[in-house]
Amino acid sequence: MSLISQDIVRAGQILSSGDLVAIPTETVYGLAGNALDPLAVAKIFEAKNRPFFDPLIVHIGDVSQLHLFTTSVSEKAKKLMAEFWPGPLTLLFNKSTLIPDIVTSGLEKVAIRMPNHPMTLKLLQSLPFPLAAPSANPFGYVSPTKAAHVESHLGHVVPMILDGGPCGVGVESTIVDVGSFPVKILRLGGITVEQIEECLNEKVDIQISSSKPSAPGMLESHYAPRKPMFWHGDTSLVNNDAKTGYLSFEGNLSGDILFELSSKGDLTEAAARLFQGMRWLDEQDIDRIEVKRLPELGLGRAMNDRLNRACRS
Ligand code: AMP
Ligand code: MG
């Protein structure tokens, strides 16, 4: 059992002693450890059962800390940070020697973001080190958007969960490689492609890979519930005896066991409820889950990407 509490000072003490704390962010709950301490970072991989080739995002509480962990910060990065930090945007920078290799899985670039959650910002600002934090779920499972989700899957290995309430955005941060030309989006997330293009005033490349080690959060089976999930209409895989639960958007599916992402067709509301919906369906007495593709714009794109990874095809 983890201690579930709002005590930021206690969380800081546990982290300073080299142990882990699950932290709230606006995207999903993170499993945090001192990013400058390779042993603490190793504990994160161990607790999540996460492969070591999957690098972690480093969280900072203030832009002034950035120069410590990077060798240079480009004008484009500055523009994006000014507009979207704190927020669900992760940027890649050339790492300084302070960042241990285990954080980046040996890559030269480190992924950094400033999360927009008052408790976690306060915690980060009180610590003399940044926090490495992947999502606080077992590797490959649906990301947690509430303290109770973390407790149910990682409660036996995490000493404390800092309870900051439900996460507002609900899908992970967008990951951007600003150093490449054109700028590359490596993971779709809470800041949309349209927002990034508008801020930089240029077109970006979407380069989402399912197997490349430079963006391993994108592994094919990521974000999957334990129950098999299918695209609605995929009749090749329907077994007539199977009980189906539905993940609906704006009433586009119906059934006895149904989770509605947003009855008014609001993609922001749907994103905030996506992982909660998959998790809820996973707990129902059903054999399979069906979902329909969401509109391919704004946050709908990031959600379709997660659903694509979760669905069997
Ligand atoms: P998670 O925090 O578990 O949602 O996953 C974080 C994801 O960030 C990783 O799986 C990678 O896809 C991405 N990431 C972290 N560090 C890097 C990096 N140095 N280069 C490219 N992608 C990264
Ligand atoms: Mg994850």
PDB file of N, CA, C and O in Angstrom, residues 41-115:
ATOM      1  N   VAL A  41      16.608   6.309 -10.779  1.00  0.00           N
ATOM      2  CA  VAL A  41      16.029   6.117 -12.115  1.00  0.00           C
ATOM      3  C   VAL A  41      15.865   4.623 -12.413  1.00  0.00           C
ATOM      4  O   VAL A  41      14.858   4.198 -12.976  1.00  0.00           O
ATOM      5  N   ALA A  42      16.844   3.837 -11.977  1.00  0.00           N
ATOM      6  CA  ALA A  42      16.736   2.382 -12.189  1.00  0.00           C
ATOM      7  C   ALA A  42      15.507   1.824 -11.476  1.00  0.00           C
ATOM      8  O   ALA A  42      14.839   0.915 -11.972  1.00  0.00           O
ATOM      9  N   LYS A  43      15.201   2.392 -10.294  1.00  0.00           N
ATOM     10  CA  LYS A  43      14.006   1.936  -9.562  1.00  0.00           C
ATOM     11  C   LYS A  43      12.735   2.175 -10.363  1.00  0.00           C
ATOM     12  O   LYS A  43      11.776   1.418 -10.265  1.00  0.00           O
ATOM     13  N   ILE A  44      12.709   3.263 -11.134  1.00  0.00           N
ATOM     14  CA  ILE A  44      11.528   3.560 -11.957  1.00  0.00           C
ATOM     15  C   ILE A  44      11.327   2.454 -12.993  1.00  0.00           C
ATOM     16  O   ILE A  44      10.229   1.915 -13.153  1.00  0.00           O
ATOM     17  N   PHE A  45      12.418   2.107 -13.681  1.00  0.00           N
ATOM     18  CA  PHE A  45      12.318   1.069 -14.712  1.00  0.00           C
ATOM     19  C   PHE A  45      11.859  -0.252 -14.095  1.00  0.00           C
ATOM     20  O   PHE A  45      11.038  -0.969 -14.654  1.00  0.00           O
ATOM     21  N   GLU A  46      12.425  -0.532 -12.921  1.00  0.00           N
ATOM     22  CA  GLU A  46      12.114  -1.780 -12.236  1.00  0.00           C
ATOM     23  C   GLU A  46      10.627  -1.827 -11.835  1.00  0.00           C
ATOM     24  O   GLU A  46       9.939  -2.812 -12.078  1.00  0.00           O
ATOM     25  N   ALA A  47      10.154  -0.732 -11.216  1.00  0.00           N
ATOM     26  CA  ALA A  47       8.774  -0.702 -10.718  1.00  0.00           C
ATOM     27  C   ALA A  47       7.775  -0.858 -11.853  1.00  0.00           C
ATOM     28  O   ALA A  47       6.734  -1.494 -11.712  1.00  0.00           O
ATOM     29  N   LYS A  48       8.089  -0.265 -12.999  1.00  0.00           N
ATOM     30  CA  LYS A  48       7.161  -0.297 -14.134  1.00  0.00           C
ATOM     31  C   LYS A  48       7.337  -1.515 -15.006  1.00  0.00           C
ATOM     32  O   LYS A  48       6.551  -1.755 -15.913  1.00  0.00           O
ATOM     33  N   ASN A  49       8.464  -2.225 -14.771  1.00  0.00           N
ATOM     34  CA  ASN A  49       8.821  -3.317 -15.655  1.00  0.00           C
ATOM     35  C   ASN A  49       9.000  -2.782 -17.074  1.00  0.00           C
ATOM     36  O   ASN A  49       8.517  -3.347 -18.054  1.00  0.00           O
ATOM     37  N   ARG A  50       9.677  -1.631 -17.137  1.00  0.00           N
ATOM     38  CA  ARG A  50       9.835  -0.927 -18.405  1.00  0.00           C
ATOM     39  C   ARG A  50      11.190  -1.270 -19.010  1.00  0.00           C
ATOM     40  O   ARG A  50      12.206  -1.263 -18.316  1.00  0.00           O
ATOM     41  N   PRO A  51      11.250  -1.573 -20.311  1.00  0.00           N
ATOM     42  CA  PRO A  51      12.536  -1.917 -20.911  1.00  0.00           C
ATOM     43  C   PRO A  51      13.501  -0.718 -20.881  1.00  0.00           C
ATOM     44  O   PRO A  51      13.079   0.419 -21.015  1.00  0.00           O
ATOM     45  N   PHE A  52      14.785  -1.008 -20.698  1.00  0.00           N
ATOM     46  CA  PHE A  52      15.773   0.062 -20.550  1.00  0.00           C
ATOM     47  C   PHE A  52      16.015   0.863 -21.828  1.00  0.00           C
ATOM     48  O   PHE A  52      16.644   1.899 -21.801  1.00  0.00           O
ATOM     49  N   PHE A  53      15.500   0.378 -22.967  1.00  0.00           N
ATOM     50  CA  PHE A  53      15.699   1.165 -24.197  1.00  0.00           C
ATOM     51  C   PHE A  53      14.623   2.232 -24.355  1.00  0.00           C
ATOM     52  O   PHE A  53      14.566   2.923 -25.349  1.00  0.00           O
ATOM     53  N   ASP A  54      13.751   2.369 -23.373  1.00  0.00           N
ATOM     54  CA  ASP A  54      12.657   3.339 -23.455  1.00  0.00           C
ATOM     55  C   ASP A  54      12.976   4.535 -22.549  1.00  0.00           C
ATOM     56  O   ASP A  54      12.804   4.463 -21.341  1.00  0.00           O
ATOM     57  N   PRO A  55      13.466   5.662 -23.143  1.00  0.00           N
ATOM     58  CA  PRO A  55      13.963   6.777 -22.317  1.00  0.00           C
ATOM     59  C   PRO A  55      12.853   7.517 -21.569  1.00  0.00           C
ATOM     60  O   PRO A  55      11.684   7.432 -21.917  1.00  0.00           O
ATOM     61  N   LEU A  56      13.260   8.261 -20.527  1.00  0.00           N
ATOM     62  CA  LEU A  56      12.305   8.946 -19.655  1.00  0.00           C
ATOM     63  C   LEU A  56      12.297  10.451 -19.904  1.00  0.00           C
ATOM     64  O   LEU A  56      13.306  11.027 -20.306  1.00  0.00           O
ATOM     65  N   ILE A  57      11.178  11.074 -19.594  1.00  0.00           N
ATOM     66  CA  ILE A  57      11.075  12.531 -19.691  1.00  0.00           C
ATOM     67  C   ILE A  57      11.519  13.143 -18.359  1.00  0.00           C
ATOM     68  O   ILE A  57      11.156  12.655 -17.287  1.00  0.00           O
ATOM     69  N   VAL A  58      12.322  14.207 -18.462  1.00  0.00           N
ATOM     70  CA  VAL A  58      12.794  14.920 -17.274  1.00  0.00           C
ATOM     71  C   VAL A  58      11.879  16.121 -17.031  1.00  0.00           C
ATOM     72  O   VAL A  58      11.607  16.893 -17.957  1.00  0.00           O
ATOM     73  N   HIS A  59      11.409  16.258 -15.797  1.00  0.00           N
ATOM     74  CA  HIS A  59      10.469  17.335 -15.462  1.00  0.00           C
ATOM     75  C   HIS A  59      11.170  18.417 -14.660  1.00  0.00           C
ATOM     76  O   HIS A  59      11.849  18.111 -13.677  1.00  0.00           O
ATOM     77  N   ILE A  60      10.994  19.667 -15.083  1.00  0.00           N
ATOM     78  CA  ILE A  60      11.603  20.782 -14.359  1.00  0.00           C
ATOM     79  C   ILE A  60      10.507  21.741 -13.886  1.00  0.00           C
ATOM     80  O   ILE A  60       9.399  21.757 -14.428  1.00  0.00           O
ATOM     81  N   GLY A  61      10.853  22.557 -12.860  1.00  0.00           N
ATOM     82  CA  GLY A  61       9.860  23.464 -12.290  1.00  0.00           C
ATOM     83  C   GLY A  61      10.063  24.898 -12.713  1.00  0.00           C
ATOM     84  O   GLY A  61       9.229  25.760 -12.417  1.00  0.00           O
ATOM     85  N   ASP A  62      11.179  25.153 -13.422  1.00  0.00           N
ATOM     86  CA  ASP A  62      11.485  26.527 -13.783  1.00  0.00           C
ATOM     87  C   ASP A  62      12.412  26.533 -14.996  1.00  0.00           C
ATOM     88  O   ASP A  62      13.368  25.747 -15.051  1.00  0.00           O
ATOM     89  N   VAL A  63      12.131  27.402 -15.972  1.00  0.00           N
ATOM     90  CA  VAL A  63      12.943  27.427 -17.199  1.00  0.00           C
ATOM     91  C   VAL A  63      14.399  27.748 -16.888  1.00  0.00           C
ATOM     92  O   VAL A  63      15.309  27.326 -17.606  1.00  0.00           O
ATOM     93  N   SER A  64      14.644  28.454 -15.786  1.00  0.00           N
ATOM     94  CA  SER A  64      16.029  28.832 -15.465  1.00  0.00           C
ATOM     95  C   SER A  64      16.901  27.597 -15.174  1.00  0.00           C
ATOM     96  O   SER A  64      18.122  27.680 -15.185  1.00  0.00           O
ATOM     97  N   GLN A  65      16.273  26.423 -14.926  1.00  0.00           N
ATOM     98  CA  GLN A  65      17.056  25.206 -14.658  1.00  0.00           C
ATOM     99  C   GLN A  65      17.554  24.541 -15.939  1.00  0.00           C
ATOM    100  O   GLN A  65      18.435  23.678 -15.901  1.00  0.00           O
ATOM    101  N   LEU A  66      16.984  24.984 -17.065  1.00  0.00           N
ATOM    102  CA  LEU A  66      17.212  24.285 -18.330  1.00  0.00           C
ATOM    103  C   LEU A  66      18.692  24.228 -18.721  1.00  0.00           C
ATOM    104  O   LEU A  66      19.179  23.207 -19.206  1.00  0.00           O
ATOM    105  N   HIS A  67      19.430  25.337 -18.511  1.00  0.00           N
ATOM    106  CA  HIS A  67      20.829  25.383 -18.966  1.00  0.00           C
ATOM    107  C   HIS A  67      21.703  24.351 -18.252  1.00  0.00           C
ATOM    108  O   HIS A  67      22.740  23.956 -18.751  1.00  0.00           O
ATOM    109  N   LEU A  68      21.253  23.905 -17.078  1.00  0.00           N
ATOM    110  CA  LEU A  68      22.040  22.905 -16.343  1.00  0.00           C
ATOM    111  C   LEU A  68      22.022  21.547 -17.043  1.00  0.00           C
ATOM    112  O   LEU A  68      22.976  20.782 -16.957  1.00  0.00           O
ATOM    113  N   PHE A  69      20.931  21.262 -17.727  1.00  0.00           N
ATOM    114  CA  PHE A  69      20.727  19.908 -18.244  1.00  0.00           C
ATOM    115  C   PHE A  69      20.863  19.803 -19.757  1.00  0.00           C
ATOM    116  O   PHE A  69      20.721  18.719 -20.315  1.00  0.00           O
ATOM    117  N   THR A  70      21.100  20.956 -20.420  1.00  0.00           N
ATOM    118  CA  THR A  70      21.195  20.960 -21.879  1.00  0.00           C
ATOM    119  C   THR A  70      22.476  21.697 -22.289  1.00  0.00           C
ATOM    120  O   THR A  70      23.036  22.445 -21.484  1.00  0.00           O
ATOM    121  N   THR A  71      22.911  21.478 -23.544  1.00  0.00           N
ATOM    122  CA  THR A  71      24.106  22.205 -23.994  1.00  0.00           C
ATOM    123  C   THR A  71      23.730  23.473 -24.739  1.00  0.00           C
ATOM    124  O   THR A  71      24.521  24.403 -24.815  1.00  0.00           O
ATOM    125  N   SER A  72      22.530  23.511 -25.320  1.00  0.00           N
ATOM    126  CA  SER A  72      22.093  24.742 -25.983  1.00  0.00           C
ATOM    127  C   SER A  72      20.577  24.732 -26.128  1.00  0.00           C
ATOM    128  O   SER A  72      19.954  23.660 -26.129  1.00  0.00           O
ATOM    129  N   VAL A  73      19.998  25.924 -26.233  1.00  0.00           N
ATOM    130  CA  VAL A  73      18.547  26.045 -26.366  1.00  0.00           C
ATOM    131  C   VAL A  73      18.265  26.927 -27.587  1.00  0.00           C
ATOM    132  O   VAL A  73      18.665  28.094 -27.622  1.00  0.00           O
ATOM    133  N   SER A  74      17.612  26.357 -28.599  1.00  0.00           N
ATOM    134  CA  SER A  74      17.412  27.085 -29.856  1.00  0.00           C
ATOM    135  C   SER A  74      16.297  28.123 -29.737  1.00  0.00           C
ATOM    136  O   SER A  74      15.487  28.076 -28.812  1.00  0.00           O
ATOM    137  N   GLU A  75      16.255  29.030 -30.717  1.00  0.00           N
ATOM    138  CA  GLU A  75      15.209  30.063 -30.739  1.00  0.00           C
ATOM    139  C   GLU A  75      13.822  29.425 -30.857  1.00  0.00           C
ATOM    140  O   GLU A  75      12.870  29.871 -30.234  1.00  0.00           O
ATOM    141  N   LYS A  76      13.737  28.354 -31.667  1.00  0.00           N
ATOM    142  CA  LYS A  76      12.432  27.681 -31.830  1.00  0.00           C
ATOM    143  C   LYS A  76      11.969  27.076 -30.507  1.00  0.00           C
ATOM    144  O   LYS A  76      10.799  27.150 -30.155  1.00  0.00           O
ATOM    145  N   ALA A  77      12.907  26.485 -29.798  1.00  0.00           N
ATOM    146  CA  ALA A  77      12.557  25.895 -28.496  1.00  0.00           C
ATOM    147  C   ALA A  77      12.066  26.995 -27.567  1.00  0.00           C
ATOM    148  O   ALA A  77      11.072  26.819 -26.852  1.00  0.00           O
ATOM    149  N   LYS A  78      12.741  28.143 -27.601  1.00  0.00           N
ATOM    150  CA  LYS A  78      12.335  29.258 -26.728  1.00  0.00           C
ATOM    151  C   LYS A  78      10.917  29.714 -27.037  1.00  0.00           C
ATOM    152  O   LYS A  78      10.122  29.989 -26.129  1.00  0.00           O
ATOM    153  N   LYS A  79      10.618  29.778 -28.333  1.00  0.00           N
ATOM    154  CA  LYS A  79       9.257  30.192 -28.741  1.00  0.00           C
ATOM    155  C   LYS A  79       8.215  29.229 -28.201  1.00  0.00           C
ATOM    156  O   LYS A  79       7.186  29.632 -27.648  1.00  0.00           O
ATOM    157  N   LEU A  80       8.469  27.925 -28.385  1.00  0.00           N
ATOM    158  CA  LEU A  80       7.498  26.923 -27.937  1.00  0.00           C
ATOM    159  C   LEU A  80       7.347  26.926 -26.417  1.00  0.00           C
ATOM    160  O   LEU A  80       6.242  26.808 -25.893  1.00  0.00           O
ATOM    161  N   MET A  81       8.466  27.105 -25.723  1.00  0.00           N
ATOM    162  CA  MET A  81       8.398  27.121 -24.249  1.00  0.00           C
ATOM    163  C   MET A  81       7.616  28.341 -23.766  1.00  0.00           C
ATOM    164  O   MET A  81       6.824  28.241 -22.832  1.00  0.00           O
ATOM    165  N   ALA A  82       7.867  29.477 -24.423  1.00  0.00           N
ATOM    166  CA  ALA A  82       7.177  30.708 -24.007  1.00  0.00           C
ATOM    167  C   ALA A  82       5.668  30.543 -24.160  1.00  0.00           C
ATOM    168  O   ALA A  82       4.885  31.020 -23.354  1.00  0.00           O
ATOM    169  N   GLU A  83       5.273  29.815 -25.211  1.00  0.00           N
ATOM    170  CA  GLU A  83       3.848  29.674 -25.477  1.00  0.00           C
ATOM    171  C   GLU A  83       3.184  28.553 -24.671  1.00  0.00           C
ATOM    172  O   GLU A  83       2.073  28.704 -24.201  1.00  0.00           O
ATOM    173  N   PHE A  84       3.875  27.426 -24.538  1.00  0.00           N
ATOM    174  CA  PHE A  84       3.178  26.238 -24.016  1.00  0.00           C
ATOM    175  C   PHE A  84       3.649  25.722 -22.652  1.00  0.00           C
ATOM    176  O   PHE A  84       3.106  24.754 -22.138  1.00  0.00           O
ATOM    177  N   TRP A  85       4.703  26.299 -22.070  1.00  0.00           N
ATOM    178  CA  TRP A  85       5.156  25.849 -20.749  1.00  0.00           C
ATOM    179  C   TRP A  85       4.631  26.779 -19.677  1.00  0.00           C
ATOM    180  O   TRP A  85       4.644  27.994 -19.900  1.00  0.00           O
ATOM    181  N   PRO A  86       4.228  26.326 -18.513  1.00  0.00           N
ATOM    182  CA  PRO A  86       4.070  24.904 -18.223  1.00  0.00           C
ATOM    183  C   PRO A  86       2.908  24.324 -19.004  1.00  0.00           C
ATOM    184  O   PRO A  86       1.885  24.990 -19.159  1.00  0.00           O
ATOM    185  N   GLY A  87       3.047  23.080 -19.492  1.00  0.00           N
ATOM    186  CA  GLY A  87       1.981  22.463 -20.270  1.00  0.00           C
ATOM    187  C   GLY A  87       2.404  21.147 -20.881  1.00  0.00           C
ATOM    188  O   GLY A  87       3.555  20.713 -20.715  1.00  0.00           O
ATOM    189  N   PRO A  88       1.479  20.499 -21.613  1.00  0.00           N
ATOM    190  CA  PRO A  88       1.725  19.138 -22.117  1.00  0.00           C
ATOM    191  C   PRO A  88       2.592  19.093 -23.382  1.00  0.00           C
ATOM    192  O   PRO A  88       2.187  18.551 -24.403  1.00  0.00           O
ATOM    193  N   LEU A  89       3.766  19.707 -23.304  1.00  0.00           N
ATOM    194  CA  LEU A  89       4.684  19.732 -24.435  1.00  0.00           C
ATOM    195  C   LEU A  89       6.077  19.346 -23.950  1.00  0.00           C
ATOM    196  O   LEU A  89       6.620  19.976 -23.039  1.00  0.00           O
ATOM    197  N   THR A  90       6.646  18.300 -24.562  1.00  0.00           N
ATOM    198  CA  THR A  90       8.002  17.852 -24.219  1.00  0.00           C
ATOM    199  C   THR A  90       8.923  18.173 -25.377  1.00  0.00           C
ATOM    200  O   THR A  90       8.598  17.898 -26.527  1.00  0.00           O
ATOM    201  N   LEU A  91      10.081  18.775 -25.072  1.00  0.00           N
ATOM    202  CA  LEU A  91      11.037  19.133 -26.121  1.00  0.00           C
ATOM    203  C   LEU A  91      12.329  18.337 -25.953  1.00  0.00           C
ATOM    204  O   LEU A  91      12.729  18.031 -24.827  1.00  0.00           O
ATOM    205  N   LEU A  92      12.968  18.017 -27.083  1.00  0.00           N
ATOM    206  CA  LEU A  92      14.255  17.320 -27.023  1.00  0.00           C
ATOM    207  C   LEU A  92      15.387  18.343 -27.091  1.00  0.00           C
ATOM    208  O   LEU A  92      15.348  19.270 -27.904  1.00  0.00           O
ATOM    209  N   PHE A  93      16.392  18.156 -26.232  1.00  0.00           N
ATOM    210  CA  PHE A  93      17.577  19.028 -26.204  1.00  0.00           C
ATOM    211  C   PHE A  93      18.818  18.141 -26.176  1.00  0.00           C
ATOM    212  O   PHE A  93      18.759  17.011 -25.677  1.00  0.00           O
ATOM    213  N   ASN A  94      19.969  18.669 -26.651  1.00  0.00           N
ATOM    214  CA  ASN A  94      21.210  17.933 -26.446  1.00  0.00           C
ATOM    215  C   ASN A  94      21.512  17.953 -24.956  1.00  0.00           C
ATOM    216  O   ASN A  94      21.480  19.007 -24.330  1.00  0.00           O
ATOM    217  N   LYS A  95      21.796  16.787 -24.394  1.00  0.00           N
ATOM    218  CA  LYS A  95      21.899  16.713 -22.933  1.00  0.00           C
ATOM    219  C   LYS A  95      23.277  17.122 -22.424  1.00  0.00           C
ATOM    220  O   LYS A  95      24.290  16.913 -23.087  1.00  0.00           O
ATOM    221  N   SER A  96      23.311  17.683 -21.230  1.00  0.00           N
ATOM    222  CA  SER A  96      24.582  17.964 -20.567  1.00  0.00           C
ATOM    223  C   SER A  96      25.011  16.704 -19.826  1.00  0.00           C
ATOM    224  O   SER A  96      24.236  15.750 -19.696  1.00  0.00           O
ATOM    225  N   THR A  97      26.240  16.711 -19.303  1.00  0.00           N
ATOM    226  CA  THR A  97      26.750  15.496 -18.650  1.00  0.00           C
ATOM    227  C   THR A  97      26.068  15.241 -17.306  1.00  0.00           C
ATOM    228  O   THR A  97      26.206  14.155 -16.748  1.00  0.00           O
ATOM    229  N   LEU A  98      25.324  16.216 -16.798  1.00  0.00           N
ATOM    230  CA  LEU A  98      24.606  15.998 -15.529  1.00  0.00           C
ATOM    231  C   LEU A  98      23.516  14.936 -15.654  1.00  0.00           C
ATOM    232  O   LEU A  98      23.133  14.297 -14.685  1.00  0.00           O
ATOM    233  N   ILE A  99      22.982  14.781 -16.859  1.00  0.00           N
ATOM    234  CA  ILE A  99      21.897  13.803 -17.060  1.00  0.00           C
ATOM    235  C   ILE A  99      22.502  12.414 -17.291  1.00  0.00           C
ATOM    236  O   ILE A  99      23.195  12.193 -18.274  1.00  0.00           O
ATOM    237  N   PRO A 100      22.227  11.471 -16.397  1.00  0.00           N
ATOM    238  CA  PRO A 100      22.796  10.121 -16.551  1.00  0.00           C
ATOM    239  C   PRO A 100      22.243   9.426 -17.808  1.00  0.00           C
ATOM    240  O   PRO A 100      21.111   9.677 -18.209  1.00  0.00           O
ATOM    241  N   ASP A 101      23.063   8.556 -18.385  1.00  0.00           N
ATOM    242  CA  ASP A 101      22.661   7.858 -19.617  1.00  0.00           C
ATOM    243  C   ASP A 101      21.413   7.011 -19.435  1.00  0.00           C
ATOM    244  O   ASP A 101      20.652   6.811 -20.375  1.00  0.00           O
ATOM    245  N   ILE A 102      21.209   6.517 -18.240  1.00  0.00           N
ATOM    246  CA  ILE A 102      20.040   5.647 -18.028  1.00  0.00           C
ATOM    247  C   ILE A 102      18.738   6.411 -18.278  1.00  0.00           C
ATOM    248  O   ILE A 102      17.741   5.853 -18.713  1.00  0.00           O
ATOM    249  N   VAL A 103      18.766   7.736 -18.090  1.00  0.00           N
ATOM    250  CA  VAL A 103      17.559   8.549 -18.312  1.00  0.00           C
ATOM    251  C   VAL A 103      17.202   8.573 -19.796  1.00  0.00           C
ATOM    252  O   VAL A 103      16.035   8.485 -20.168  1.00  0.00           O
ATOM    253  N   THR A 104      18.228   8.684 -20.663  1.00  0.00           N
ATOM    254  CA  THR A 104      17.972   8.834 -22.101  1.00  0.00           C
ATOM    255  C   THR A 104      18.174   7.518 -22.854  1.00  0.00           C
ATOM    256  O   THR A 104      18.169   7.509 -24.082  1.00  0.00           O
ATOM    257  N   SER A 105      18.379   6.438 -22.148  1.00  0.00           N
ATOM    258  CA  SER A 105      18.694   5.135 -22.756  1.00  0.00           C
ATOM    259  C   SER A 105      19.885   5.270 -23.691  1.00  0.00           C
ATOM    260  O   SER A 105      19.906   4.687 -24.776  1.00  0.00           O
ATOM    261  N   GLY A 106      20.838   6.081 -23.289  1.00  0.00           N
ATOM    262  CA  GLY A 106      22.060   6.224 -24.074  1.00  0.00           C
ATOM    263  C   GLY A 106      21.965   7.220 -25.219  1.00  0.00           C
ATOM    264  O   GLY A 106      22.940   7.455 -25.921  1.00  0.00           O
ATOM    265  N   LEU A 107      20.800   7.830 -25.445  1.00  0.00           N
ATOM    266  CA  LEU A 107      20.663   8.795 -26.537  1.00  0.00           C
ATOM    267  C   LEU A 107      21.341  10.117 -26.149  1.00  0.00           C
ATOM    268  O   LEU A 107      21.479  10.431 -24.969  1.00  0.00           O
ATOM    269  N   GLU A 108      21.767  10.874 -27.169  1.00  0.00           N
ATOM    270  CA  GLU A 108      22.428  12.161 -26.927  1.00  0.00           C
ATOM    271  C   GLU A 108      21.429  13.227 -26.498  1.00  0.00           C
ATOM    272  O   GLU A 108      21.785  14.230 -25.902  1.00  0.00           O
ATOM    273  N   LYS A 109      20.167  13.020 -26.877  1.00  0.00           N
ATOM    274  CA  LYS A 109      19.156  14.032 -26.568  1.00  0.00           C
ATOM    275  C   LYS A 109      18.347  13.643 -25.343  1.00  0.00           C
ATOM    276  O   LYS A 109      18.034  12.471 -25.148  1.00  0.00           O
ATOM    277  N   VAL A 110      17.989  14.660 -24.553  1.00  0.00           N
ATOM    278  CA  VAL A 110      17.145  14.425 -23.386  1.00  0.00           C
ATOM    279  C   VAL A 110      15.795  15.111 -23.609  1.00  0.00           C
ATOM    280  O   VAL A 110      15.727  16.207 -24.176  1.00  0.00           O
ATOM    281  N   ALA A 111      14.736  14.440 -23.199  1.00  0.00           N
ATOM    282  CA  ALA A 111      13.379  14.985 -23.338  1.00  0.00           C
ATOM    283  C   ALA A 111      13.028  15.722 -22.041  1.00  0.00           C
ATOM    284  O   ALA A 111      13.134  15.153 -20.958  1.00  0.00           O
ATOM    285  N   ILE A 112      12.628  16.997 -22.159  1.00  0.00           N
ATOM    286  CA  ILE A 112      12.342  17.809 -20.958  1.00  0.00           C
ATOM    287  C   ILE A 112      10.992  18.511 -21.099  1.00  0.00           C
ATOM    288  O   ILE A 112      10.626  18.970 -22.182  1.00  0.00           O
ATOM    289  N   ARG A 113      10.279  18.579 -19.973  1.00  0.00           N
ATOM    290  CA  ARG A 113       9.074  19.394 -19.983  1.00  0.00           C
ATOM    291  C   ARG A 113       8.797  20.011 -18.615  1.00  0.00           C
ATOM    292  O   ARG A 113       9.352  19.561 -17.605  1.00  0.00           O
ATOM    293  N   MET A 114       7.965  21.062 -18.610  1.00  0.00           N
ATOM    294  CA  MET A 114       7.512  21.655 -17.360  1.00  0.00           C
ATOM    295  C   MET A 114       6.022  21.384 -17.250  1.00  0.00           C
ATOM    296  O   MET A 114       5.220  21.906 -18.015  1.00  0.00           O
ATOM    297  N   PRO A 115       5.636  20.506 -16.308  1.00  0.00           N
ATOM    298  CA  PRO A 115       4.222  20.126 -16.209  1.00  0.00           C
ATOM    299  C   PRO A 115       3.397  21.236 -15.595  1.00  0.00           C
ATOM    300  O   PRO A 115       3.896  22.018 -14.781  1.00  0.00           O
TER     301      PRO A 115
END
